[in-house]
CSV table of C-alpha atoms and ligand atoms in Angstrom, one decimal:
chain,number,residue,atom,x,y,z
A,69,UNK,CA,3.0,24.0,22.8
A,70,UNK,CA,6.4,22.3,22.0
A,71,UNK,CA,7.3,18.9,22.8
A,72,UNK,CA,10.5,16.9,24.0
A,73,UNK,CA,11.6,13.8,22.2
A,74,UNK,CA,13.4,11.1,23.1
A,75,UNK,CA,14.9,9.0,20.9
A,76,UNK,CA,16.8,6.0,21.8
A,77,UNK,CA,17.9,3.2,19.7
A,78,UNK,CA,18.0,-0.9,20.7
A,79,UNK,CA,17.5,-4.5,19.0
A,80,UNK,CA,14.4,-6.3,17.9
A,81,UNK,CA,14.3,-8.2,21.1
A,82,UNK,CA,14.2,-5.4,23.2
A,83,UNK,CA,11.6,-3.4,21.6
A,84,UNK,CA,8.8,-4.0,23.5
A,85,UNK,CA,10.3,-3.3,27.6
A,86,UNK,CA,11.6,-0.6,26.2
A,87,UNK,CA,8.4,1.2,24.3
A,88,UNK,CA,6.6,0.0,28.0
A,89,UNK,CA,9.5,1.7,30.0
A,90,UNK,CA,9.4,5.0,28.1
A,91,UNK,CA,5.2,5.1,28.1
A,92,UNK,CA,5.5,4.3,32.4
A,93,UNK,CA,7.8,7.1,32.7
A,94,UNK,CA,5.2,9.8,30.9
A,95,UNK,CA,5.5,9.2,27.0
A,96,UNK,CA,2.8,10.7,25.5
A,97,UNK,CA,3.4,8.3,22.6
A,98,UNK,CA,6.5,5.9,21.3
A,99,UNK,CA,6.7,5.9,17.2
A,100,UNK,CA,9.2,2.8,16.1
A,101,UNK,CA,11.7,3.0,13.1
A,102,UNK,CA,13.9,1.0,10.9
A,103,UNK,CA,17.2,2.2,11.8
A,104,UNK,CA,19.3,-0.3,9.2
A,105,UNK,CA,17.4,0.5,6.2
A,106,UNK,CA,15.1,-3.6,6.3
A,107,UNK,CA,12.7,-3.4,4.2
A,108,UNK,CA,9.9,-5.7,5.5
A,109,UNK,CA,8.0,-6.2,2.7
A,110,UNK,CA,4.2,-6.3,2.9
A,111,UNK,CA,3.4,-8.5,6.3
A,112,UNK,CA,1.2,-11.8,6.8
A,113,UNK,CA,-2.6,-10.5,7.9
A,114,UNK,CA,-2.5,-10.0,11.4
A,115,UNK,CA,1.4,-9.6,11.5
A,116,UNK,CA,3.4,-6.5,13.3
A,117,UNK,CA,7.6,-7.6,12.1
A,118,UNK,CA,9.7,-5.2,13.6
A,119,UNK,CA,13.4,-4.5,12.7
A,120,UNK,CA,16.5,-6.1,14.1
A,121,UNK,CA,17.9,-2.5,14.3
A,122,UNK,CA,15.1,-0.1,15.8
A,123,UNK,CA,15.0,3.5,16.5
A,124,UNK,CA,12.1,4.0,19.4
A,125,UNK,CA,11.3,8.3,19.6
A,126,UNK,CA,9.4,8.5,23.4
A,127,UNK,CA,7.4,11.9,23.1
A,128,UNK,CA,7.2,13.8,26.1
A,129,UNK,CA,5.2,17.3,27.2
A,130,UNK,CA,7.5,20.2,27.4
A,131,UNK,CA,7.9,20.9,31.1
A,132,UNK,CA,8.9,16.9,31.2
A,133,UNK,CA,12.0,16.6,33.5
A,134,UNK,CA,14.1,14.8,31.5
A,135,UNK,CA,17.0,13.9,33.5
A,136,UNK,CA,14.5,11.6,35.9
A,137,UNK,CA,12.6,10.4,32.6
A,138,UNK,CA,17.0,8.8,31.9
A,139,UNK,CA,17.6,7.9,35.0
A,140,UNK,CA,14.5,5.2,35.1
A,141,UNK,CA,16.2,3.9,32.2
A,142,UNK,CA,18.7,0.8,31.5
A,143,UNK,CA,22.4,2.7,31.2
A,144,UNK,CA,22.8,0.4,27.8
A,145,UNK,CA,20.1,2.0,26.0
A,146,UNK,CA,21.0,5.7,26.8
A,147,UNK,CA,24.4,4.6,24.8
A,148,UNK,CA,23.4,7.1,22.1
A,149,UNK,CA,20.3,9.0,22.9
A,150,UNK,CA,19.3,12.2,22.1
A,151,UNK,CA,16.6,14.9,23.9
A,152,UNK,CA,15.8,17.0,21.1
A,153,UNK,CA,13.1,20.0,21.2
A,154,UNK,CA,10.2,19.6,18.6
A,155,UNK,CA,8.2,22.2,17.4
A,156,UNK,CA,4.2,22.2,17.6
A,157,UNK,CA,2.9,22.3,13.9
A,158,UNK,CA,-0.9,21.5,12.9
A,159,UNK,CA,0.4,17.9,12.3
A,160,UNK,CA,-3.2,16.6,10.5
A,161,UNK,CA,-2.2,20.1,7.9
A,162,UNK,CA,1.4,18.7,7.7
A,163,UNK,CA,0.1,15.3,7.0
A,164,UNK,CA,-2.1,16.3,4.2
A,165,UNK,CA,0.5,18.3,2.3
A,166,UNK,CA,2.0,15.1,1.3
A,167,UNK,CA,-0.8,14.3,-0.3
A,168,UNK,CA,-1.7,16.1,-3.7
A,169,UNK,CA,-3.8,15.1,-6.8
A,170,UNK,CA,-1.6,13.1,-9.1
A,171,UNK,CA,-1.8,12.1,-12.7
A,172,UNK,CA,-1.7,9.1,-14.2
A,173,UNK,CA,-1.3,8.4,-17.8
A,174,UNK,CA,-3.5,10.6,-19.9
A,175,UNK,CA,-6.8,11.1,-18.2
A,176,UNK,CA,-6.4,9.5,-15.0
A,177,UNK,CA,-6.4,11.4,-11.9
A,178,UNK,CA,-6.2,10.0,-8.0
A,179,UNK,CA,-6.8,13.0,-5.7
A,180,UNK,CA,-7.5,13.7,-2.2
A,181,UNK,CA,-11.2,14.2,-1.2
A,182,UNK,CA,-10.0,17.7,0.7
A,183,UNK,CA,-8.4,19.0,-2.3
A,184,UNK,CA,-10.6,20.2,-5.6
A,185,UNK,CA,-9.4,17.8,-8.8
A,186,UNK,CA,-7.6,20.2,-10.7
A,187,UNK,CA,-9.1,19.1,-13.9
A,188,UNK,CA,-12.8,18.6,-14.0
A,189,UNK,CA,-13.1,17.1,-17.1
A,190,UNK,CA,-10.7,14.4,-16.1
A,191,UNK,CA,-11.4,10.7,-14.5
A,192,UNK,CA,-10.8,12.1,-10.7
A,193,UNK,CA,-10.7,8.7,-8.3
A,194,UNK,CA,-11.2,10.6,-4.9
A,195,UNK,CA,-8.8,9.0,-3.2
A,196,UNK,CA,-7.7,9.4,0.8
A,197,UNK,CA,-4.5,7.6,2.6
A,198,UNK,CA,-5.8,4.9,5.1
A,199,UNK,CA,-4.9,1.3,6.7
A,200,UNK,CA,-5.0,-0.5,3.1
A,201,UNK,CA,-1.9,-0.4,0.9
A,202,UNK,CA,-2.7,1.8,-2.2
A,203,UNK,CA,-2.6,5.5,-2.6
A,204,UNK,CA,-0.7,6.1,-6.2
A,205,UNK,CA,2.4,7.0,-4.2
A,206,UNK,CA,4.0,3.7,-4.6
A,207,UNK,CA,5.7,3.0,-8.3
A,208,UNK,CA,3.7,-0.4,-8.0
A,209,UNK,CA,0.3,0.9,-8.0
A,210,UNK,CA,1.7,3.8,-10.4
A,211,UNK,CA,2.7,1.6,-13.1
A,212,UNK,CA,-0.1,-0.4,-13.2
A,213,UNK,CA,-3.0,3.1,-12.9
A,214,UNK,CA,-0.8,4.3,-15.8
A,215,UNK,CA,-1.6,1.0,-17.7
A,216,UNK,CA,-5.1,0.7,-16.6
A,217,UNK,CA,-5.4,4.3,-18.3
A,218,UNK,CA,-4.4,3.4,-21.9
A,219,UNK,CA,-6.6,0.0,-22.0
A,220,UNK,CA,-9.9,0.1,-24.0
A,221,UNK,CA,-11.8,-0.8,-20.4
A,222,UNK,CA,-15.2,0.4,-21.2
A,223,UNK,CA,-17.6,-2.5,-20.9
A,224,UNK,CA,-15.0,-4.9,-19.2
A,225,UNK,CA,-14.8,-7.0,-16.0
A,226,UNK,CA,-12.1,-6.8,-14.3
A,227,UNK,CA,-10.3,-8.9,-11.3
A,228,UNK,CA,-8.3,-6.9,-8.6
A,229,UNK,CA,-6.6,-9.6,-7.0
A,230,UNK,CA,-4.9,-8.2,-3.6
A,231,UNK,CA,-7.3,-5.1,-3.8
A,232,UNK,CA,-6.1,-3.3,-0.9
A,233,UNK,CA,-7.9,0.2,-0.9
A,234,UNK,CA,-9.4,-0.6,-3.9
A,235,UNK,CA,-7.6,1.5,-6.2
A,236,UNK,CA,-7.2,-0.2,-9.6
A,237,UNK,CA,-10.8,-2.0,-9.1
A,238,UNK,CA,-12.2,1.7,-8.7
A,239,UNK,CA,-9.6,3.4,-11.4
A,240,UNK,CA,-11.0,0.4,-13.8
A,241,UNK,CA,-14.7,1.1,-12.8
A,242,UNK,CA,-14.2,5.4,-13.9
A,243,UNK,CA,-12.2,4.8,-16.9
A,244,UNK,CA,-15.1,2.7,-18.1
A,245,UNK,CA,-15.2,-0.9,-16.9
A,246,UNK,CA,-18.7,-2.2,-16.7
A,247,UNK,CA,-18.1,-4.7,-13.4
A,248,UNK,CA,-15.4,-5.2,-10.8
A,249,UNK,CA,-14.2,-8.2,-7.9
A,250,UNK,CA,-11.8,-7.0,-5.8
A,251,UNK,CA,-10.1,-10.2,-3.9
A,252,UNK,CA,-7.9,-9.5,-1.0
A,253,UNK,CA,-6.6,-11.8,2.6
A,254,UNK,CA,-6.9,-8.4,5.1
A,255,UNK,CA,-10.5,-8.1,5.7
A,256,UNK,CA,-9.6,-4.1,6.1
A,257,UNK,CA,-8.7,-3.7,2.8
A,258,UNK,CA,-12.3,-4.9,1.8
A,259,UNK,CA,-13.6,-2.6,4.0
A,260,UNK,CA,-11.3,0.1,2.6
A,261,UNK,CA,-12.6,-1.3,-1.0
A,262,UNK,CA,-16.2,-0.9,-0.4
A,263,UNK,CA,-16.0,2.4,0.8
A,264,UNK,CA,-13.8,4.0,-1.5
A,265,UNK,CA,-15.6,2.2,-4.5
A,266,UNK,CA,-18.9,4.4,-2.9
A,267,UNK,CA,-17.3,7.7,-1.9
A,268,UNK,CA,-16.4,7.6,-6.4
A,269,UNK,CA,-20.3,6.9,-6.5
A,270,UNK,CA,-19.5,3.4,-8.4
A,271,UNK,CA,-22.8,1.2,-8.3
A,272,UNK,CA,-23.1,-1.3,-5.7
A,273,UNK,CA,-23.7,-4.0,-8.3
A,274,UNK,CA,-20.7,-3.4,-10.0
A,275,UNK,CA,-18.1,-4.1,-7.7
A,276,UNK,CA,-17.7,-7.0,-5.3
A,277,UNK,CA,-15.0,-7.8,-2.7
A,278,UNK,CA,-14.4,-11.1,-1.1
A,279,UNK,CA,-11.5,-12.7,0.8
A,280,UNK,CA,-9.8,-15.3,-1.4
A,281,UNK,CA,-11.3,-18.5,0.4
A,282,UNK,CA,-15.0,-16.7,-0.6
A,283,UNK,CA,-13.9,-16.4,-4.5
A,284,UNK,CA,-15.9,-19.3,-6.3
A,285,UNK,CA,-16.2,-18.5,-9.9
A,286,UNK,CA,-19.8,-19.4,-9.3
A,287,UNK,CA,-20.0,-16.2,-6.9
A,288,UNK,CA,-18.1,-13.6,-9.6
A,289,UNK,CA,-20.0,-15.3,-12.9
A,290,UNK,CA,-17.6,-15.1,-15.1
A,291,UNK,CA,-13.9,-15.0,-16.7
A,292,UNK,CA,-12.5,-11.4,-16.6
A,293,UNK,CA,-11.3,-9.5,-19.6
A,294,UNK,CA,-8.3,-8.1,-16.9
A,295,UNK,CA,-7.0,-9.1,-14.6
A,296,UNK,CA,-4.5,-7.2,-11.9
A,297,UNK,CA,-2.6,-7.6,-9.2
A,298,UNK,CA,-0.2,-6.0,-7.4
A,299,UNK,CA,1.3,-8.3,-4.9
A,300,UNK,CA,4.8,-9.6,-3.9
A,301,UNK,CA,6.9,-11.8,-6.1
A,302,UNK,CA,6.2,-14.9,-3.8
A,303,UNK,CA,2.3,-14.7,-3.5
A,304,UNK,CA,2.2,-13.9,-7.4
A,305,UNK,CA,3.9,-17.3,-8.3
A,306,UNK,CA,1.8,-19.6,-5.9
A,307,UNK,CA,-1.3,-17.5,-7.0
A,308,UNK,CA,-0.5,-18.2,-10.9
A,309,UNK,CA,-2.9,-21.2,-11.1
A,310,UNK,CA,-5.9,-18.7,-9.5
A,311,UNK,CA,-5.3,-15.4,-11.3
A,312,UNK,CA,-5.1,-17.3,-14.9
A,313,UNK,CA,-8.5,-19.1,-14.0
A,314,UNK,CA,-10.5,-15.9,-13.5
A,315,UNK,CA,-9.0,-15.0,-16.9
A,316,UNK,CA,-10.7,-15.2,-19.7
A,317,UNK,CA,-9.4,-16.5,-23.1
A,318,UNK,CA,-8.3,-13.1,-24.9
A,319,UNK,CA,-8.4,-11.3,-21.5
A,320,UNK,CA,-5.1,-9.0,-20.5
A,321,UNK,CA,-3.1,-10.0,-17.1
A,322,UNK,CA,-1.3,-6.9,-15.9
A,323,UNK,CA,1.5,-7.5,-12.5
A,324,UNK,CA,2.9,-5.4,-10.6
A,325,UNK,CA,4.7,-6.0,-7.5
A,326,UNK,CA,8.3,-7.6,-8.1
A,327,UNK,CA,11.4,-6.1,-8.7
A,328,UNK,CA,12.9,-6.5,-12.0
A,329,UNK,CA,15.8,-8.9,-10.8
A,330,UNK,CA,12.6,-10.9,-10.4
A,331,UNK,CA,10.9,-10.4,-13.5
A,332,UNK,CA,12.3,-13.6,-15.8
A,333,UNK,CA,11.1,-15.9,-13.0
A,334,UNK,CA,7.9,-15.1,-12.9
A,335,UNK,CA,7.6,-14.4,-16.5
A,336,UNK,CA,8.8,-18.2,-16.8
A,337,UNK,CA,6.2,-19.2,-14.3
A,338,UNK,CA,3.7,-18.0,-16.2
A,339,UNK,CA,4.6,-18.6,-19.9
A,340,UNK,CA,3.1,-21.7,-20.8
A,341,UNK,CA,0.0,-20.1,-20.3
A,342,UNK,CA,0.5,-15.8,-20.9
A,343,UNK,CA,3.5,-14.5,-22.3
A,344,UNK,CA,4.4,-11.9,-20.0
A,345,UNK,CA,6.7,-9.0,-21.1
A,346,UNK,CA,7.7,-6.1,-19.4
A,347,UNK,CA,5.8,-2.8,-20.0
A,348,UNK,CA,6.9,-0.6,-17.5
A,349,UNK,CA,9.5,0.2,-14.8
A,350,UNK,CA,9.9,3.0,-12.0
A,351,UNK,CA,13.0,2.7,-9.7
A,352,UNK,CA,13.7,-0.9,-9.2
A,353,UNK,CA,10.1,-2.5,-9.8
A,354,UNK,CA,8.8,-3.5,-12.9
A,355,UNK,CA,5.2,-3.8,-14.2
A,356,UNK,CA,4.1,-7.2,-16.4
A,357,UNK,CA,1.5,-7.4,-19.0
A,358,UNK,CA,0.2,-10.4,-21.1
A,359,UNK,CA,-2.5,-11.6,-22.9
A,360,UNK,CA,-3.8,-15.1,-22.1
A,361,UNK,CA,-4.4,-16.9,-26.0
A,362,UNK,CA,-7.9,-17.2,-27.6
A,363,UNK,CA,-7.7,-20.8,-27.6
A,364,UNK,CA,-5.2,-22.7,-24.9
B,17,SAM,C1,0.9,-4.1,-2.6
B,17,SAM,S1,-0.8,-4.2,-2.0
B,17,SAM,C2,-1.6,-3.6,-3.5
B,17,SAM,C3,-2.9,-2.8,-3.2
B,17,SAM,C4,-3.5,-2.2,-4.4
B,17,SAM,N1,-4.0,-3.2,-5.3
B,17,SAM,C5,-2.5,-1.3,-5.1
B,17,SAM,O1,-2.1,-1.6,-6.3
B,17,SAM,O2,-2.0,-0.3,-4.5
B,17,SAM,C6,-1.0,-5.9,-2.0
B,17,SAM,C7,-2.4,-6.3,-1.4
B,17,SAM,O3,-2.5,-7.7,-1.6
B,17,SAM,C8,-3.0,-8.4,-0.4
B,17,SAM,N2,-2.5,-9.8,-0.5
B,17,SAM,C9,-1.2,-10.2,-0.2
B,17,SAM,N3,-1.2,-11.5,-0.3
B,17,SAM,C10,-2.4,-11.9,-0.7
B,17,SAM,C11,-3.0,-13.2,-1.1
B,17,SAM,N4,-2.3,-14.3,-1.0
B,17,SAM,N5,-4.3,-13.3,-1.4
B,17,SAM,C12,-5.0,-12.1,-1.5
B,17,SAM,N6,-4.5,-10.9,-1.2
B,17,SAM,C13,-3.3,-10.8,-0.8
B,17,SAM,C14,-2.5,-7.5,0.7
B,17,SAM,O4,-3.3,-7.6,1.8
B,17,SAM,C15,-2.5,-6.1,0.1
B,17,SAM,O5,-3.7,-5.4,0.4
């Protein structure tokens, strides 16, 4: 079967007659995309930004009639549209290709559960794509696998502050760590934790999640020997106080998550308690690491 698209482009404002308009007059489905190249950068829990410049693609079946699916439409919008033909694939197939095992580091592996790990021997974290941020795609959660697989981790607790799916909590737990809390504000990404901490068979008792209002030390134990997190420049300086209190003295703070025109605030920030330095970098983001002292 091959499909029509529509695609049709308009203002933030707009956005949402417009998806409503192409859905009335028989979209099967309306995807939304920047069309100005705006980052929006990690959203509050719960929020949906859109673009101020947004391309809206209507998808209709093939035997559509297109020219009565334009002429329900506002003239301003069909400014610059397009009716293109697309081709039927096996979309979940073409999905998955984009996915395959990647290395990290020297033993470190994150691969899809559908594929086979290409190295047994290796630490495979069996790893699918789903609503939490972290897959190893992104050159934050990279940079900081690749540093979580040259640490001496075996035996070691280890905070994952902003979790997400879990990823560097779980990575920690197979390259050795003995116990793991992974913190994050989107009750999905706990979920996503907790089930991706069990599909790589780690023990239930060595891995918590809680939401950041449910983190009292009291509930973890214990000062971590590490402690990560891969977060935005802004959360990571109004978090400083919290991530150096579930750090022990001695203990290793690794950040990721800021760009590196952003790297001598925060490392300022957090110098009079860890001397942060920059231990990695991969396109424009850069990847922290410090030591908090023995005695403050
Ligand atoms: C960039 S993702 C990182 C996910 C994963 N740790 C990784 O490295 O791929 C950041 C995560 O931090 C969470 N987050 C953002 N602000 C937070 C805050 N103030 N407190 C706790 N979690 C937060 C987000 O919900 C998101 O899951």
């Amino acid at each position: 079967m091959t499909w029509l698209q529509l695609r049709l482009y308009t203002q933030r404002d707009s956005v949402a007659t417009l998806e409503d308009q192409l859905l009335a007059c028989g979209a099967v489905a309306v995807t939304l995309e920047d069309n100005a190249d705006q980052p929006l950068l990690e959203p509050g829990v719960g929020e949906t930004p859109l673009w101020n410049q947004t391309r809206l693609t209507g998808l209709y079946p093939a035997d559509s009639d297109m020219h009565a699916v334009l002429a329900q439409l506002p003239a301003q919008v069909l400014e610059n549209h397009r009716v293109e033909i697309l081709e039927d694939k096996d979309w979940a197939r073409e999905w998955m290709q984009h996915f395959q095992p990647m290395r990290f580091g020297e033993q470190l592996w994150v691969c899809p559960s559908w594929l086979e790990p290409p190295h047994a021997g290796a630490v495979n974290l069996l790893l699918d794509p789903g609503l939490a941020f972290g897959t190893g795609t992104h050159p934050t959660t990279a940079m900081c696998l690749r540093q979580l697989d040259g640490m001496p981790l075996r035996g070691q607790t280890v905070v994952d502050y902003g979790c997400g799916s879990g990823i560097l909590a779980v990575a920690a737990l197979k390259l050795g760590a003995a116990r793991a809390l992974g913190v994050d504000n989107d009750p999905q990404a706990l979920t996503a934790s907790a089930e991706n901490s069990r599909r790589n068979g780690v023990q239930q008792a060595q891995f918590k999640v809680a939401l950041p209002q449910r983190v009292a030390m009291a509930d973890w134990g214990q000062q971590a020997d590490l402690v990560v997190a891969n977060i935005l420049s802004g959360p990571l300086v109004d978090l400083s106080d919290t991530l150096i209190s579930f750090l022990k003295p001695g203990g290793d703070l690794l950040i990721a998550g800021l760009l590196s025109s952003q790297s001598e605030t925060l490392r300022a920030h957090y110098t009079p308690v860890v001397q942060l330095s920059v231990v990695d970098q991969q396109d424009d983001w850069v990847c922290l690491r410090g030591k908090r002292p023995s005695a403050d």
